[in-house]
Amino acid sequence: MRRGERAGNKAHPMNRATKIFVPGFALLVVAGIAFGGWIQWQSHRRLARVYAIEVAAVPVPAGAEAVARGKHLATTRGCVDCHGADLAGATVIDDGAMGRIDGPNLTRGAGGLPADYADSDFVRAIRHGVNREGRGLFLMPSTDYATLSDADMGALIAHLRVLPAVDKPSGPVKPGPVARTLLATGRLRLAAQEIQHARIKPSQVAPAANADYGRYVAASCTGCHGSNLSGGKIAVGPPTWPPASNLTPHPDGRLGQWTEADFVRALRTHRRPDGSEISPVMPKTFGGLDEIEMKALWAYLRTLPPKPLGKR
């Protein structure tokens, strides 16, 4: 009997495992919920931050020449890629991980900009990445536009002022779980966080086929290719996006073996010299750069020091 009693009192191995597993699993669940709550709180906090911006006045010219220049800028500097060909809004990202991100309607139609939207509001949004309420705009690449010359800023606003009204509700801006995690942990930062607003110096470089003007044109490339144009993972893109190409002469990239004619043809046709198609993530609108811009951009890229892919 005693031996049987001892055998009966012996704990089953499965019971011991259960006693260890259940509390451990519960602890993981609680930790996961807490971490998810922190992600929501911290990402909301970053998106809700209010920036006190003093917006410098920019003269907005009238006339067909200024409007034409503004249209050229809107087409070749990325505006139409996020806001649509008519600038009445478009879906930029629709992905379970990154969320649903739409560029808003920039026309004066129903669902677009209000009638009292001022020139200073345009400057605040374009140059500073901040809306009228003082909050940072999500995925607005204002780091690319912060040093846009006053002449080009004025021309761009002149174009936006005369857009045909399109009645179209602006789509949602709903960051997904990955986007919120990147925001909360600081791996994805709003342009408004990056820009030193009080120190912005608009460019004064004159259009010319040289490296100085090429650096100015290349500012529109940095959002995807990085500040030193070495390419790599695009932080704002969904996981399915390929890395941005390395535009430096490092062996990781392709441009070291290209000629100027190859480069221009690639932008114009969206095909590499070997005939392969460039990723659709690369906007075809850059093919609309004029001859001076193309030559200047190439001249600037030739001055870049070689950097390994992704070394931003």
Coordinates of C-alpha atoms in Angstrom, one line a residue:
M1 CA 0.0 0.0 0.0
R2 CA 2.7 2.4 0.9
R3 CA 4.5 1.8 -2.4
G4 CA 1.2 2.3 -4.3
E5 CA 0.5 5.5 -2.3
R6 CA 3.9 6.8 -3.2
A7 CA 3.3 6.0 -6.9
G8 CA -0.1 7.7 -6.8
N9 CA 1.3 10.9 -5.3
K10 CA 4.0 11.2 -7.9
A11 CA 3.3 14.2 -10.2
H12 CA 2.7 13.4 -13.9
P13 CA 5.4 15.0 -16.2
M14 CA 2.5 16.6 -18.2
N15 CA 1.2 18.3 -15.1
R16 CA 4.5 19.8 -14.3
A17 CA 4.9 21.1 -17.9
T18 CA 1.4 22.6 -17.8
K19 CA 2.2 24.4 -14.5
I20 CA 5.2 25.9 -16.2
F21 CA 3.7 26.6 -19.7
V22 CA 0.4 28.2 -18.7
P23 CA 1.8 31.0 -16.5
G24 CA 4.6 31.6 -19.1
F25 CA 2.2 31.8 -21.9
A26 CA -0.1 34.1 -20.0
L27 CA 2.9 36.3 -19.2
L28 CA 3.7 36.4 -22.9
V29 CA 0.1 37.4 -23.8
V30 CA 0.1 40.1 -21.2
A31 CA 3.5 41.4 -22.4
G32 CA 2.3 41.3 -26.0
I33 CA -0.9 43.3 -25.1
A34 CA 1.2 45.8 -23.2
F35 CA 3.7 46.2 -26.1
G36 CA 0.8 46.6 -28.6
G37 CA -0.7 49.3 -26.4
W38 CA 2.6 51.1 -26.1
I39 CA 3.0 51.0 -29.9
Q40 CA -0.5 52.5 -30.3
W41 CA 0.1 55.2 -27.7
Q42 CA 3.6 56.1 -28.9
S43 CA 2.8 56.2 -32.6
H44 CA -0.3 58.3 -31.9
R45 CA 1.8 60.6 -29.7
R46 CA 4.2 61.2 -32.6
L47 CA 1.4 61.8 -35.1
A48 CA -0.4 64.1 -32.7
R49 CA 2.6 66.3 -31.9
V50 CA 2.1 70.0 -32.8
Y51 CA 4.9 72.0 -34.4
A52 CA 5.1 75.7 -34.0
I53 CA 6.2 76.9 -37.4
E54 CA 7.0 80.4 -38.5
V55 CA 6.3 80.3 -42.2
A56 CA 8.3 82.7 -44.4
A57 CA 6.3 84.4 -47.0
V58 CA 6.9 83.3 -50.6
P59 CA 5.9 85.5 -53.6
V60 CA 3.4 83.7 -55.8
P61 CA 3.6 85.0 -59.4
A62 CA 0.8 85.2 -61.9
G63 CA 0.9 84.3 -65.5
A64 CA 1.2 81.3 -67.8
E65 CA 4.9 80.9 -67.5
A66 CA 4.8 80.5 -63.8
V67 CA 1.9 78.1 -64.0
A68 CA 3.7 76.0 -66.6
R69 CA 6.8 75.8 -64.4
G70 CA 4.7 74.8 -61.5
K71 CA 3.0 72.1 -63.5
H72 CA 6.4 70.8 -64.6
L73 CA 7.6 70.6 -60.9
A74 CA 4.4 68.9 -59.8
T75 CA 4.9 66.3 -62.5
T76 CA 8.6 65.6 -62.1
R77 CA 9.1 66.1 -58.4
G78 CA 6.7 63.5 -57.2
C79 CA 3.5 65.4 -56.5
V80 CA 1.4 63.5 -59.1
D81 CA 2.8 60.2 -57.9
C82 CA 1.0 60.6 -54.5
H83 CA -1.8 62.9 -55.4
G84 CA -2.7 61.6 -58.8
A85 CA -2.3 63.0 -62.3
D86 CA -5.0 65.6 -61.7
L87 CA -3.8 66.1 -58.1
A88 CA -7.3 65.2 -56.8
G89 CA -5.9 62.4 -54.6
A90 CA -4.7 58.9 -55.0
T91 CA -3.9 55.8 -53.0
V92 CA -0.1 55.6 -52.3
I93 CA 0.0 52.4 -50.1
D94 CA -2.7 49.8 -49.5
D95 CA -1.0 47.1 -47.6
G96 CA -1.9 45.1 -44.5
A97 CA 1.4 45.8 -42.8
M98 CA 1.9 49.5 -43.7
G99 CA -1.8 50.4 -43.8
R100 CA -3.9 52.5 -46.2
I101 CA -2.2 55.8 -47.1
D102 CA -3.9 58.2 -49.6
G103 CA -2.5 61.5 -50.9
P104 CA -5.3 64.1 -50.4
N105 CA -7.3 66.0 -53.0
L106 CA -5.4 69.3 -53.6
T107 CA -8.0 70.9 -55.8
R108 CA -10.8 73.2 -54.7
G109 CA -13.5 70.7 -55.4
A110 CA -15.7 69.0 -52.8
G111 CA -13.5 66.9 -50.6
G112 CA -10.4 69.0 -51.5
L113 CA -8.8 72.0 -50.0
P114 CA -11.0 74.6 -48.3
A115 CA -11.6 78.0 -50.0
D116 CA -9.5 79.8 -47.3
Y117 CA -6.4 77.6 -47.9
A118 CA -3.7 80.3 -48.0
D119 CA -0.3 80.4 -49.8
S120 CA 1.3 80.1 -46.4
D121 CA -0.6 76.8 -45.8
F122 CA 0.9 75.5 -49.0
V123 CA 4.4 76.5 -47.9
R124 CA 3.9 75.0 -44.4
A125 CA 2.8 71.7 -46.0
I126 CA 5.4 71.5 -48.8
R127 CA 8.5 72.9 -47.1
H128 CA 7.8 71.9 -43.5
G129 CA 5.6 68.8 -43.8
V130 CA 3.1 70.3 -41.3
N131 CA -0.7 70.9 -41.8
R132 CA -2.7 73.9 -40.8
E133 CA -3.3 72.5 -37.4
G134 CA 0.4 72.2 -36.8
R135 CA 0.6 68.4 -37.0
G136 CA 3.1 66.5 -39.1
L137 CA 1.9 65.1 -42.4
F138 CA 2.4 61.3 -42.7
L139 CA 4.6 60.3 -45.6
M140 CA 4.8 63.9 -47.0
P141 CA 8.4 64.0 -48.3
S142 CA 9.1 67.6 -47.2
T143 CA 12.7 66.8 -46.6
D144 CA 13.0 66.6 -50.4
Y145 CA 11.3 70.0 -50.7
A146 CA 12.6 72.0 -47.7
T147 CA 15.2 73.8 -49.8
L148 CA 13.0 74.3 -52.9
S149 CA 13.8 77.8 -54.2
D150 CA 11.3 80.5 -53.5
A151 CA 10.9 80.9 -57.3
D152 CA 10.0 77.2 -57.7
M153 CA 7.8 77.2 -54.6
G154 CA 5.9 80.2 -55.9
A155 CA 5.5 78.6 -59.3
L156 CA 4.3 75.4 -57.8
I157 CA 1.7 77.2 -55.7
A158 CA 0.6 79.2 -58.8
H159 CA -0.1 75.9 -60.5
L160 CA -2.0 74.5 -57.5
R161 CA -4.1 77.6 -57.4
V162 CA -5.5 77.1 -60.9
L163 CA -6.1 73.4 -60.8
P164 CA -9.6 72.4 -62.1
A165 CA -11.9 71.6 -59.2
V166 CA -12.5 67.9 -58.8
D167 CA -15.2 66.6 -56.5
K168 CA -13.6 63.7 -54.7
P169 CA -13.3 62.9 -51.0
S170 CA -9.7 62.7 -49.8
G171 CA -8.9 59.1 -48.9
P172 CA -7.8 57.8 -45.5
V173 CA -4.4 58.0 -43.8
K174 CA -4.4 54.9 -41.6
P175 CA -1.0 53.6 -40.7
G176 CA -0.9 49.8 -40.3
P177 CA 0.7 47.8 -37.5
V178 CA 4.2 47.8 -39.1
A179 CA 4.0 51.5 -39.9
R180 CA 2.9 52.2 -36.3
T181 CA 5.7 50.0 -34.9
L182 CA 8.3 51.9 -37.0
L183 CA 6.9 55.2 -35.9
A184 CA 6.8 54.3 -32.2
T185 CA 10.4 52.9 -32.3
G186 CA 11.8 55.9 -34.3
R187 CA 12.7 53.9 -37.3
L188 CA 10.2 55.8 -39.4
R189 CA 10.2 59.5 -38.8
L190 CA 7.9 62.2 -40.1
A191 CA 9.6 64.9 -42.3
A192 CA 8.4 67.4 -39.7
Q193 CA 10.6 65.6 -37.1
E194 CA 13.7 65.7 -39.4
I195 CA 13.6 69.2 -40.7
Q196 CA 15.3 72.0 -38.8
H197 CA 12.4 74.4 -39.4
A198 CA 14.1 77.6 -38.2
R199 CA 17.2 77.0 -40.3
I200 CA 15.7 76.3 -43.7
K201 CA 17.6 78.1 -46.4
P202 CA 15.8 78.0 -49.8
S203 CA 18.1 77.2 -52.6
Q204 CA 19.3 80.1 -54.8
V205 CA 21.1 78.0 -57.4
A206 CA 20.3 78.9 -61.0
P207 CA 19.2 76.3 -63.6
A208 CA 22.3 75.1 -65.5
A209 CA 23.7 71.8 -66.7
N210 CA 26.2 71.5 -63.8
A211 CA 26.6 69.5 -60.6
D212 CA 25.4 72.4 -58.4
Y213 CA 22.0 72.4 -60.0
G214 CA 22.1 68.6 -60.2
R215 CA 22.3 68.5 -56.4
Y216 CA 19.2 70.7 -56.3
V217 CA 17.3 68.4 -58.7
A218 CA 18.5 65.3 -56.8
A219 CA 16.8 66.4 -53.6
S220 CA 13.7 64.8 -55.0
C221 CA 15.6 61.4 -55.1
T222 CA 16.6 61.3 -51.5
G223 CA 13.3 60.2 -50.0
C224 CA 13.8 56.7 -51.5
H225 CA 17.5 56.6 -52.3
G226 CA 18.7 58.2 -49.0
S227 CA 20.6 61.4 -48.3
N228 CA 23.8 60.1 -49.9
L229 CA 21.8 58.3 -52.7
S230 CA 23.3 54.9 -51.8
G231 CA 19.8 53.3 -51.9
G232 CA 18.7 50.4 -49.8
K233 CA 15.4 49.6 -48.0
I234 CA 12.8 52.2 -48.4
A235 CA 11.5 52.9 -44.9
V236 CA 8.1 54.1 -45.9
G237 CA 7.4 51.3 -48.3
P238 CA 5.6 48.0 -47.7
P239 CA 7.7 44.9 -47.4
T240 CA 7.0 43.9 -51.0
W241 CA 8.9 47.0 -52.3
P242 CA 12.4 46.3 -53.7
P243 CA 15.3 48.3 -52.3
A244 CA 16.1 51.6 -53.9
S245 CA 19.0 51.4 -56.3
N246 CA 22.5 52.6 -55.4
L247 CA 23.1 55.7 -57.4
T248 CA 26.7 56.1 -56.4
P249 CA 29.6 54.6 -58.4
H250 CA 30.1 51.8 -56.0
P251 CA 30.1 48.3 -57.5
D252 CA 26.8 47.5 -55.7
G253 CA 25.1 49.9 -58.2
R254 CA 24.9 50.1 -61.9
L255 CA 25.6 53.7 -62.7
G256 CA 29.4 53.2 -62.6
Q257 CA 29.1 51.3 -65.9
W258 CA 26.5 53.6 -67.5
T259 CA 27.0 56.6 -69.9
E260 CA 25.1 59.8 -69.7
A261 CA 23.1 58.6 -72.7
D262 CA 22.3 55.3 -70.9
F263 CA 21.1 57.3 -67.9
V264 CA 18.9 59.6 -69.8
R265 CA 17.4 56.8 -71.8
A266 CA 16.7 54.8 -68.7
L267 CA 14.7 57.7 -67.1
R268 CA 12.9 58.4 -70.4
T269 CA 12.0 54.8 -71.2
H270 CA 12.0 53.2 -67.8
R271 CA 14.4 50.5 -69.1
R272 CA 18.0 49.8 -68.3
P273 CA 20.7 49.6 -71.0
D274 CA 20.3 45.8 -71.0
G275 CA 16.6 46.1 -71.8
S276 CA 15.3 45.1 -68.4
E277 CA 12.4 47.1 -67.0
I278 CA 13.0 49.4 -64.0
S279 CA 10.8 48.6 -61.0
P280 CA 7.4 50.3 -61.1
V281 CA 8.2 51.6 -57.6
M282 CA 10.5 54.1 -59.3
P283 CA 8.2 56.8 -60.6
K284 CA 8.1 57.1 -64.4
T285 CA 7.4 60.8 -64.0
F286 CA 11.1 61.5 -63.5
G287 CA 11.4 60.8 -67.2
G288 CA 9.8 64.2 -67.7
L289 CA 12.9 66.1 -66.5
D290 CA 14.0 68.6 -69.1
E291 CA 17.4 68.4 -70.9
I292 CA 19.1 70.8 -68.5
E293 CA 17.8 68.9 -65.4
M294 CA 18.9 65.6 -66.9
K295 CA 22.4 66.8 -67.6
A296 CA 22.7 68.5 -64.3
L297 CA 21.5 65.4 -62.4
W298 CA 24.0 63.2 -64.2
A299 CA 26.8 65.7 -63.6
Y300 CA 26.0 65.6 -59.9
L301 CA 25.8 61.8 -59.6
R302 CA 29.2 61.6 -61.2
T303 CA 30.6 63.6 -58.2
L304 CA 29.3 61.2 -55.5
P305 CA 31.7 59.1 -53.6
P306 CA 31.1 55.4 -53.8
K307 CA 29.0 54.0 -51.0
P308 CA 27.8 50.4 -50.4
L309 CA 24.2 49.8 -50.9
G310 CA 22.1 51.1 -48.0
K311 CA 24.9 52.9 -46.2
R312 CA 22.8 56.1 -45.7

